[in-house]
XYZ file of C-alpha atoms in Angstrom:
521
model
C 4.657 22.554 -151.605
C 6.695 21.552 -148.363
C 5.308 21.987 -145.449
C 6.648 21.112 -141.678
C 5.085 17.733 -140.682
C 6.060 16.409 -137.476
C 5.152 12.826 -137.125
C 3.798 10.973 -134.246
C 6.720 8.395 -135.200
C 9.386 11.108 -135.206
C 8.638 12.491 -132.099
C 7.703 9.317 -130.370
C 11.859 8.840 -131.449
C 12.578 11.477 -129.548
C 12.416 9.542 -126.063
C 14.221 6.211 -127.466
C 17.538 5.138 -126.743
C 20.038 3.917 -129.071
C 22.644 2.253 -127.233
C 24.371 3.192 -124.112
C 27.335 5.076 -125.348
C 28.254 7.961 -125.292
C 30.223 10.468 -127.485
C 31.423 12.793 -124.857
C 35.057 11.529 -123.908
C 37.133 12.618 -120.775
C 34.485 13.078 -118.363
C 35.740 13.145 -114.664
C 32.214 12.594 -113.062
C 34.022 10.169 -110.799
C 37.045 11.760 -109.824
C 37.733 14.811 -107.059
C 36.836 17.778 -108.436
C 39.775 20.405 -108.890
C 39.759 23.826 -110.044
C 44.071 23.071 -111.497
C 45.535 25.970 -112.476
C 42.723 28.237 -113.143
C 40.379 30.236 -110.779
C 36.886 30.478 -111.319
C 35.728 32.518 -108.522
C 34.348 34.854 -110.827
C 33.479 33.438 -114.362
C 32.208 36.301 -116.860
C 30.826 34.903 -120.409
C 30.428 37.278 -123.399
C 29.111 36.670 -126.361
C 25.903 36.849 -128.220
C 22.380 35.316 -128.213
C 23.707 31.427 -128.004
C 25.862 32.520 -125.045
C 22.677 34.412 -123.272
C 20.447 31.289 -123.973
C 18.584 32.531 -126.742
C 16.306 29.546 -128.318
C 12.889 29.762 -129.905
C 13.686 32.863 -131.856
C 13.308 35.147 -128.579
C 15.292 35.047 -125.251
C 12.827 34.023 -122.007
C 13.480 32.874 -118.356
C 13.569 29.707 -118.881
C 16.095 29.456 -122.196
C 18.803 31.897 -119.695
C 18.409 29.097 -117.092
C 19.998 27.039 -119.646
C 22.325 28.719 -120.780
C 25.572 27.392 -121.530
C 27.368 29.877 -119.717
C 25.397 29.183 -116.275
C 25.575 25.046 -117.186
C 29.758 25.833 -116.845
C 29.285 28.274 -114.133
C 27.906 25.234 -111.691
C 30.430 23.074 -112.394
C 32.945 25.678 -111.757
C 30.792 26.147 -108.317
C 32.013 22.676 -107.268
C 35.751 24.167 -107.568
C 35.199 27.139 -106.021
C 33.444 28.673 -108.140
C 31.652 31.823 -107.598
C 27.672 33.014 -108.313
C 26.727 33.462 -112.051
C 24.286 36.084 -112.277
C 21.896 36.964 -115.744
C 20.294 39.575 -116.961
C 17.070 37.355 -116.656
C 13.881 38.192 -118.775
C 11.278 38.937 -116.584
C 8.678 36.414 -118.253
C 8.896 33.129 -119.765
C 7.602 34.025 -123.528
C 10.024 37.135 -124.067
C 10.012 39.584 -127.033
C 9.353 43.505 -126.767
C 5.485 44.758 -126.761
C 6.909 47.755 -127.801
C 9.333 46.974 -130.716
C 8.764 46.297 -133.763
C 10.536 43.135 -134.692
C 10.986 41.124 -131.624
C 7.789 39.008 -130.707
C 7.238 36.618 -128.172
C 8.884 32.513 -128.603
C 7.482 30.282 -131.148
C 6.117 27.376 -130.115
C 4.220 24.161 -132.520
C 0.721 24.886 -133.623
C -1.102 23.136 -136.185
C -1.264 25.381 -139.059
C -3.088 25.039 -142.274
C -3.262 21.243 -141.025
C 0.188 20.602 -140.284
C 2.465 21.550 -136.820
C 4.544 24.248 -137.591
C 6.222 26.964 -135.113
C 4.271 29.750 -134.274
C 5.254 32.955 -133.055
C 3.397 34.221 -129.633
C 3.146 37.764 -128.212
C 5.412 39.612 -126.951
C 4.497 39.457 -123.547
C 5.909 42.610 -121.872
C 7.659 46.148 -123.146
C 11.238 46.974 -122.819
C 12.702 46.939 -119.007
C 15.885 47.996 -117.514
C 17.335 45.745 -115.072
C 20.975 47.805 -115.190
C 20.334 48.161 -111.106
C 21.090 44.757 -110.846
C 24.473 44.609 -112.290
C 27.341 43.192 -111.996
C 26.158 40.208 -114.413
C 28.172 37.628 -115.168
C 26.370 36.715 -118.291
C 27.025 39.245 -120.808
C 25.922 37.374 -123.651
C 24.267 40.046 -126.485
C 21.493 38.413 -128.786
C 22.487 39.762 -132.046
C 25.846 41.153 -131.341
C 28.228 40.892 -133.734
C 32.209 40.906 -133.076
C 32.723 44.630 -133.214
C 29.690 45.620 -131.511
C 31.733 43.923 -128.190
C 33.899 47.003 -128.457
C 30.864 49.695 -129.417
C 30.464 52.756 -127.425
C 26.735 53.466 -126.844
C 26.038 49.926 -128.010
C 23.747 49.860 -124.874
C 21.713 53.433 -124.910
C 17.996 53.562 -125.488
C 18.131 56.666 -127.414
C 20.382 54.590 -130.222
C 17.804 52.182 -130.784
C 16.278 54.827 -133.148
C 19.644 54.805 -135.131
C 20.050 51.626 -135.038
C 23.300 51.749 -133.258
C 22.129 49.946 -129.946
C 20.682 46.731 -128.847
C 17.394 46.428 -126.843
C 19.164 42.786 -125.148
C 21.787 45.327 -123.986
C 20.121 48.522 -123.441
C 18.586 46.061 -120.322
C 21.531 45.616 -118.277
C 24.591 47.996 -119.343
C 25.927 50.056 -116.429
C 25.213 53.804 -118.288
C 24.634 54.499 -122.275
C 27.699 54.915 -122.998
C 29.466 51.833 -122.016
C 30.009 48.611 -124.118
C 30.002 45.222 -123.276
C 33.312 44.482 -123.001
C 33.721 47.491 -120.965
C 31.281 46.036 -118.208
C 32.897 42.821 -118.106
C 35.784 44.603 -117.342
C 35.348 46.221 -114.528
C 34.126 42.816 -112.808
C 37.922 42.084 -113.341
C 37.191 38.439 -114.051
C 39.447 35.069 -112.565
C 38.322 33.131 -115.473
C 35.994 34.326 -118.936
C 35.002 32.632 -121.836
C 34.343 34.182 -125.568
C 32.542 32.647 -128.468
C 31.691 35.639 -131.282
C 31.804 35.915 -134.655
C 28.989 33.966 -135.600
C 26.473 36.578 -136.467
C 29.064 38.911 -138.265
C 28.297 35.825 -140.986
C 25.194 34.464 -139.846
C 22.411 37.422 -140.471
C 23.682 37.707 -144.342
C 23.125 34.038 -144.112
C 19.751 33.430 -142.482
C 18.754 36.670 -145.311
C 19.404 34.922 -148.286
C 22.479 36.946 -148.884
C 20.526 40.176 -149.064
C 19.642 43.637 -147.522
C 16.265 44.847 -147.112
C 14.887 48.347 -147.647
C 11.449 49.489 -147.071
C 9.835 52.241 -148.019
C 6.117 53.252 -148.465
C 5.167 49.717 -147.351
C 6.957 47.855 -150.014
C 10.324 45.766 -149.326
C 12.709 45.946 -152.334
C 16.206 43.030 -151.822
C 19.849 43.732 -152.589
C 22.315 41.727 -152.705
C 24.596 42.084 -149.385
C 28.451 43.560 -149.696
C 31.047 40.389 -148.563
C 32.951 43.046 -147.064
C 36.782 42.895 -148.056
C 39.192 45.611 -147.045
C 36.813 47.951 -145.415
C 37.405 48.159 -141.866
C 35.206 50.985 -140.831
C 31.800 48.359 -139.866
C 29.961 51.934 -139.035
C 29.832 51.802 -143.284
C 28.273 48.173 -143.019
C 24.679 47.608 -143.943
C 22.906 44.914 -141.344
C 23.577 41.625 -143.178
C 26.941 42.352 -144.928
C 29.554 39.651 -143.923
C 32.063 41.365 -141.798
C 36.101 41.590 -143.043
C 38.075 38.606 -140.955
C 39.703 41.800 -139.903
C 37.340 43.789 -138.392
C 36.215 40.527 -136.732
C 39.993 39.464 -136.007
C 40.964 43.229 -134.637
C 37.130 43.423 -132.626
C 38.278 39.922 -130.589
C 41.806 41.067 -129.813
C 40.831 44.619 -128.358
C 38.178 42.433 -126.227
C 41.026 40.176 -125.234
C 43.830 43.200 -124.702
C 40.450 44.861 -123.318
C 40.334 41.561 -120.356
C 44.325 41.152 -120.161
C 44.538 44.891 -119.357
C 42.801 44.595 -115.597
C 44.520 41.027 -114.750
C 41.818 38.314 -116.663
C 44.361 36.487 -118.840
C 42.783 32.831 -117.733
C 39.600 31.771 -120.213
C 38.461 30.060 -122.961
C 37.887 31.543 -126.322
C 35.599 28.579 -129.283
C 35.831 29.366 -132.859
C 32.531 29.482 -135.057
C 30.376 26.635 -136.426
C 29.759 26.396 -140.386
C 26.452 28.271 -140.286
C 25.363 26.426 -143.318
C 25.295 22.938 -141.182
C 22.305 23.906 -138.982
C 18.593 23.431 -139.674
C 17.663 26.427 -141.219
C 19.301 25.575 -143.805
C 18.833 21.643 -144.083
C 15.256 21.566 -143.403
C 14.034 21.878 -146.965
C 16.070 20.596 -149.514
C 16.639 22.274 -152.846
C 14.556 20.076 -154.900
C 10.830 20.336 -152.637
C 8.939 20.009 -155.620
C 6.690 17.091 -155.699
C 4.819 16.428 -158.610
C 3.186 13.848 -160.431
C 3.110 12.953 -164.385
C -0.065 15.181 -164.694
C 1.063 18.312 -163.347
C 4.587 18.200 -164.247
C 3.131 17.650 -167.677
C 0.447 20.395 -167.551
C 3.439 22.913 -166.119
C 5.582 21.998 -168.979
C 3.379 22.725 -171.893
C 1.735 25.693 -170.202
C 4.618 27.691 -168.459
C 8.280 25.409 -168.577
C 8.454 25.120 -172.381
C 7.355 28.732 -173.463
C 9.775 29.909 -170.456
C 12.981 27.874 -171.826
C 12.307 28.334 -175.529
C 12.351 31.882 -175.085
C 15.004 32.123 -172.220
C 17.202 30.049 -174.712
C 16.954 33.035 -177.855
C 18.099 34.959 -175.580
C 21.355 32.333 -174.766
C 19.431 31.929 -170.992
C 17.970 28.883 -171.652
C 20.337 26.568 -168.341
C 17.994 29.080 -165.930
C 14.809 26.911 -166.339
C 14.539 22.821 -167.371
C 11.240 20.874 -168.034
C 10.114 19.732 -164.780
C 9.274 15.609 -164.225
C 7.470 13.461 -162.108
C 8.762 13.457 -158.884
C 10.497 15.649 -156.715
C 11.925 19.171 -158.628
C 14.363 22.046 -158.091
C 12.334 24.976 -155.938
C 12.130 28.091 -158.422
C 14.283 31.233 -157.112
C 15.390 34.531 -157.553
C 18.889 35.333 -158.291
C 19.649 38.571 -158.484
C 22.846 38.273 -159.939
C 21.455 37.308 -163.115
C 20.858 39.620 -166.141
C 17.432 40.788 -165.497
C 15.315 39.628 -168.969
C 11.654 41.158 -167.938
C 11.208 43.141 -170.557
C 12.503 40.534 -173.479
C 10.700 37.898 -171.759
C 7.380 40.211 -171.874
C 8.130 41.050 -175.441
C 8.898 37.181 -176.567
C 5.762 36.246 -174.642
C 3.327 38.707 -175.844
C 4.836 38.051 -179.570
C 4.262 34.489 -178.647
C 0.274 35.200 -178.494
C 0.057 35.497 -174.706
C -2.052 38.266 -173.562
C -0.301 41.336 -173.199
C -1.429 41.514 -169.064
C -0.360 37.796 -168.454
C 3.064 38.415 -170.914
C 3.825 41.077 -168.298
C 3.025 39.507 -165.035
C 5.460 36.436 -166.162
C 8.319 38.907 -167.200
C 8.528 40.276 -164.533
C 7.877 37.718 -162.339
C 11.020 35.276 -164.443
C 13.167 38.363 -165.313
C 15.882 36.676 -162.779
C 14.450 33.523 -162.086
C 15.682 30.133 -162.538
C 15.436 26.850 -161.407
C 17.950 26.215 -157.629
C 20.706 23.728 -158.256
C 22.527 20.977 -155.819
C 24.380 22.063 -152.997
C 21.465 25.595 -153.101
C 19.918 26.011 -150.181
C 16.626 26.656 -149.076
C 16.203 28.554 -146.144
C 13.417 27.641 -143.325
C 11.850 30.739 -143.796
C 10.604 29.477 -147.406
C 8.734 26.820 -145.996
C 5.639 28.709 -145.144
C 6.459 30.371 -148.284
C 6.676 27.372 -150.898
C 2.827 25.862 -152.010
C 1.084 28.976 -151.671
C -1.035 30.731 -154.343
C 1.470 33.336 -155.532
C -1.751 35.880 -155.872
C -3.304 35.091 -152.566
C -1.057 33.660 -150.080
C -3.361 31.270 -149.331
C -2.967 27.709 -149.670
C -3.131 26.316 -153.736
C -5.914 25.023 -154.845
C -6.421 23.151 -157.906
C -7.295 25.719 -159.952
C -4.080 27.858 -159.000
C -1.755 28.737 -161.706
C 0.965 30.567 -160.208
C 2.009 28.508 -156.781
C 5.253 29.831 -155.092
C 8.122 27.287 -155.968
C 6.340 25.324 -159.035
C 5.108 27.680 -161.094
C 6.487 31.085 -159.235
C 9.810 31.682 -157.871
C 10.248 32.741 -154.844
C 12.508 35.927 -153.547
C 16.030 35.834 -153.236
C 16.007 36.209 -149.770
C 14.799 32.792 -149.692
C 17.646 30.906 -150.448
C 21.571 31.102 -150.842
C 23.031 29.927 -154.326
C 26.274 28.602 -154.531
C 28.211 31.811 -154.366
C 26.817 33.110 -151.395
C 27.257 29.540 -149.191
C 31.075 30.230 -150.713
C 31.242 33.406 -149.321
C 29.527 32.140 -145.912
C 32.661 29.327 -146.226
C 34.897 31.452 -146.841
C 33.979 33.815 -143.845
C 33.832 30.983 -141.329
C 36.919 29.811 -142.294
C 38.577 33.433 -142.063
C 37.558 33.875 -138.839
C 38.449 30.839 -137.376
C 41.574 30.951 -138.863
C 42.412 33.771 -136.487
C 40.120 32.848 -133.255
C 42.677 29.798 -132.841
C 46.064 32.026 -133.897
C 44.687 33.995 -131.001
C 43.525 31.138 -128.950
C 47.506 30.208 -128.604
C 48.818 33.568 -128.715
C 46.862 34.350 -125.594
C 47.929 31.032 -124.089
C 43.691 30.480 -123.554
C 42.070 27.559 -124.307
C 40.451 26.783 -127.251
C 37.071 24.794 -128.180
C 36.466 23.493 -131.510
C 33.051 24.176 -132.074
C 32.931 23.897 -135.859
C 33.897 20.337 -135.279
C 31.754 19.628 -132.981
C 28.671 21.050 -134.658
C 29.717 19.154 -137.602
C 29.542 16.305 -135.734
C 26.037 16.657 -135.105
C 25.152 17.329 -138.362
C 26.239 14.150 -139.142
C 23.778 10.921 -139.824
C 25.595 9.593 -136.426
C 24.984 12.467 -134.677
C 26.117 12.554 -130.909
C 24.721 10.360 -128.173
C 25.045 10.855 -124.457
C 23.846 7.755 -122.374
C 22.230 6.239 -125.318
C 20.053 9.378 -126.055
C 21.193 10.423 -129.681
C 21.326 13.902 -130.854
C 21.448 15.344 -133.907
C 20.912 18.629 -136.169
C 17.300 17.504 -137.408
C 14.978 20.219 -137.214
C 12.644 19.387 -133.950
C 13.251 15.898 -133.884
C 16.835 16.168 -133.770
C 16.924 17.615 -130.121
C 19.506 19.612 -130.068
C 18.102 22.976 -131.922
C 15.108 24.994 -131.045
C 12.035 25.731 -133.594
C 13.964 28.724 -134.706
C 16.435 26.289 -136.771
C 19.499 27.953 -135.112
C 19.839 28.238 -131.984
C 20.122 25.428 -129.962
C 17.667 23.886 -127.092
C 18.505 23.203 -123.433
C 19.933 19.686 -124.029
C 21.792 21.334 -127.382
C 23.521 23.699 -124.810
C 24.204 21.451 -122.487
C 25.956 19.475 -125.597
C 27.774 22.907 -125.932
C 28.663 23.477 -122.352
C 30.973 20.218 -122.245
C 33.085 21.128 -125.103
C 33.506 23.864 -123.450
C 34.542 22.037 -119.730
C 36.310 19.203 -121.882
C 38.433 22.494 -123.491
C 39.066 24.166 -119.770
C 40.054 21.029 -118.159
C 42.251 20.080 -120.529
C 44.375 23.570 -120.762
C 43.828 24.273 -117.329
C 44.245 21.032 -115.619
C 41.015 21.136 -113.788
C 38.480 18.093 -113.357
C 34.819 19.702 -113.875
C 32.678 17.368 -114.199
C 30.403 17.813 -117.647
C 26.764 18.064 -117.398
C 24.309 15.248 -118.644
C 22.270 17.076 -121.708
C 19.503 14.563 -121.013
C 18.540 16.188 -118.078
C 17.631 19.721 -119.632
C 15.137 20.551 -121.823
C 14.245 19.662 -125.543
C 11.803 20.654 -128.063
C 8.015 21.485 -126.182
C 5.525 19.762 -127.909
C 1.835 20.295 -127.690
């Protein structure tokens, strides 16, 4: 039923001003330029895909250029800074013509009459550009805190297993190295470190599950919130890592970087995944309906669903729906699963035996989402189809995905799993700044500041407001969660504001108004 409009207003707001402050304090654009106490002759970042410049849901050329990594490394240049070289893409679409799984940036189309992101291409296979090391930017899409520290994290012949990354398989210096082993041997003057995000973020952007396929068909799980196993070889892909696997995996890279002399950097803690758009874009209750239908749905499916969901002391999963906007019907699958009394009660009810079993099992764990539920942006291309054809409803569809059919649980996070998400996030962080002073680094607040632009205020820089509103907001890509050049750039002066402030220094921070947004067509 909800589908992603972008308005000729809302993107016509996208070039106004709203006043001509701005939110980033302590700039020093107008005073001498120092490099303090720290030396940035040779600035190494790692981290994962928002540190290589990932946007668009691939990484290309021009998404590296902005990186937030190279944004710092050229104001460092104007305190002696050294070159900052990347692993560059060698085309501007990116994605792997040759694996599965990784296609090439989405960009707006209009689709099924509205403008929605589209994926393109892939545009080229799998390259190696390890002749062209060192790299400075050694930011791993996908990497989670322990894979910093993997052996073999980089070899092709582990992509099979699943034990390598193709984003590092480019660039590391033999198959057997890991990242923080090439950064390293660079020996770096200065580094900065922002991980932990995705050791939380893929059980997030999942729905909380794990995925299995076999013979063609996908079956969900529910992913482990892993507590007290410290072996993440035993992890499944979207499991939420223990805060001490991701504590221990940032101290060995920091022992790892203090061990050859590179005790000078900056280390940001992780944003509440839950704040960005995909997760905000469609709100739990995307249901519009009128008197009519909301009337036809309860006497035809709603009422026969709760009366016999309440014999069997069930009957809070499903409420009569009303005019207006309703709660989007999901999967849980921590619920009892009631198929087969739900097929019985039906069929005994006088519904034909076929039907009876097609709503069983359709409701055996379905229910109605509640406030504070989210929906993820994957279930917008999802929610208003024909549940039996995946095609657009028409009127004389019965079963439409969110109304009258719930759709999977890997479509959503109840309120458990965005507890165990806050839980996570606050784990980790916990540590990343007890290690922040430990270390003596400096420290950006990240969570804060991404909070921040969640906010209705948003941030503003030179009158040009930001915030986290999906496209029009400016600041993330069409992927819902990574960020856009201008986002980065937003990212990039917490970052100098952090450095200068520990290390003394006066970089100047850049002006996000000058990089690139959302492309529209």
């Amino acid at each position: 039923m909800k589908k992603i409009i972008i308005s000729t207003l809302a993107v016509s707001a996208l070039f106004l001003t709203t006043s001509c402050e701005t939110d980033f304090d302590t700039d020093v654009q107008d005073i001498v330029v120092t490099k303090g106490e720290a030396d940035f002759s040779n600035y190494v970042s790692l981290g994962n895909s928002l540190t290589s410049g990932y946007r668009d849901g691939t990484l290309y050329s021009d998404g590296q250029n902005e990186s937030y990594p190279s944004m710092i490394a050229m104001q460092m240049k104007l305190a002696g800074g050294g070159g900052f070289k990347q692993p560059m893409m060698p085309n501007n679409v990116g994605g792997f013509t040759n694996l599965p799984g990784f296609p090439g940036k989405l960009v707006l189309k209009m689709t099924n009459g509205a403008l929605a992101p589209s994926a393109s291409p892939a545009a080229a296979a799998l390259d190696n550009v390890s002749a062209g090391r060192p790299y400075n930017n050694l930011g791993v899409p996908g990497a989670k805190s322990f894979h910093l520290v993997a052996p073999n994290y980089g070899s092709l012949a582990g992509l099979a297993t699943g034990t390598a990354n193709p984003y590092f398989v480019r660039f590391a210096s033999s198959a057997t190295t890991s990242v923080l082993a090439d950064a390293m041997v660079q020996k770096p003057t200065f580094f900065s470190l922002w991980i932990g995000n995705n050791d939380v973020l893929s059980y997030a952007t999942n729905g909380g599950t794990n995925s299995q396929t076999t013979g063609g068909v996908t079956t969900y799980t529910a992913a482990t919130v892993q507590t007290g196993n410290t072996n993440p070889a035993t992890y499944k892909s979207n499991d939420i890592s223990d805060a001490n696997v991701v504590a221990g995996s940032i101290k060995a890279v920091l022992d790892g970087l203090k061990s050859v002399g590179s005790t000078k950097g900056i280390i940001g803690n992780i944003p509440d995944v839950t704040n960005i758009p995909f997760f905000t874009r469609v709100p739990y209750n995307a249901i519009p309906l009128d008197a009519a239908k909301a009337q036809a749905l309860n006497t035809q499916l709603y009422g026969p669903l709760k009366a016999a969901l309440t014999a069997f002391g069930q009957g809070d999963r499903i409420n009569p729906v009303v005019a207006g906007n309703n709660p989007v019907l999901i999967i849980d699958n921590k619920l009892a699963n009631l198929s087969a009394q739900l097929t019985g009660a039906l069929t005994a009810g006088g519904v034909p035996a076929a039907q009876a079993a097609f709503i069983g099992n359709a409701f055996g764990r379905a229910r109605q989402a509640k406030p504070g539920e989210l929906m993820l942006l994957t279930s917008s291309t999802l929610l208003g189809l024909d549940a039996t054809t995946n095609q657009p409803a028409t009127p004389s569809s019965v079963f439409i995905y969110g109304a009258s059919f719930p759709i999977g649980d890997q479509y959503s996070l109840t309120t458990d799993e965005v507890n165990n998400i806050g839980t996570a996030v606050k784990a980790y962080n916990t540590s990343i700044k007890a290690m922040a002073d430990s270390y003596g680094l400096a420290f950006v607040d990240m969570n804060a500041k991404m909070s921040e632009l969640n906010s209705k205020s948003g941030i503003s820089w030179n009158g040009v407001k930001y915030t986290a509103t999906f496209v029009t907001g400016g600041a993330f890509s069409l992927d819902g969660v990574h960020l856009t050049g201008r986002g980065y750039a937003i990212v990039a002066n917490e970052f100098i504001k952090s450095i200068n402030g520990k290390y003394k220094s006066t970089l100047p921070q850049v002006d996000p108004n000058k990089y690139s947004g959302v492309t529209f067509p």
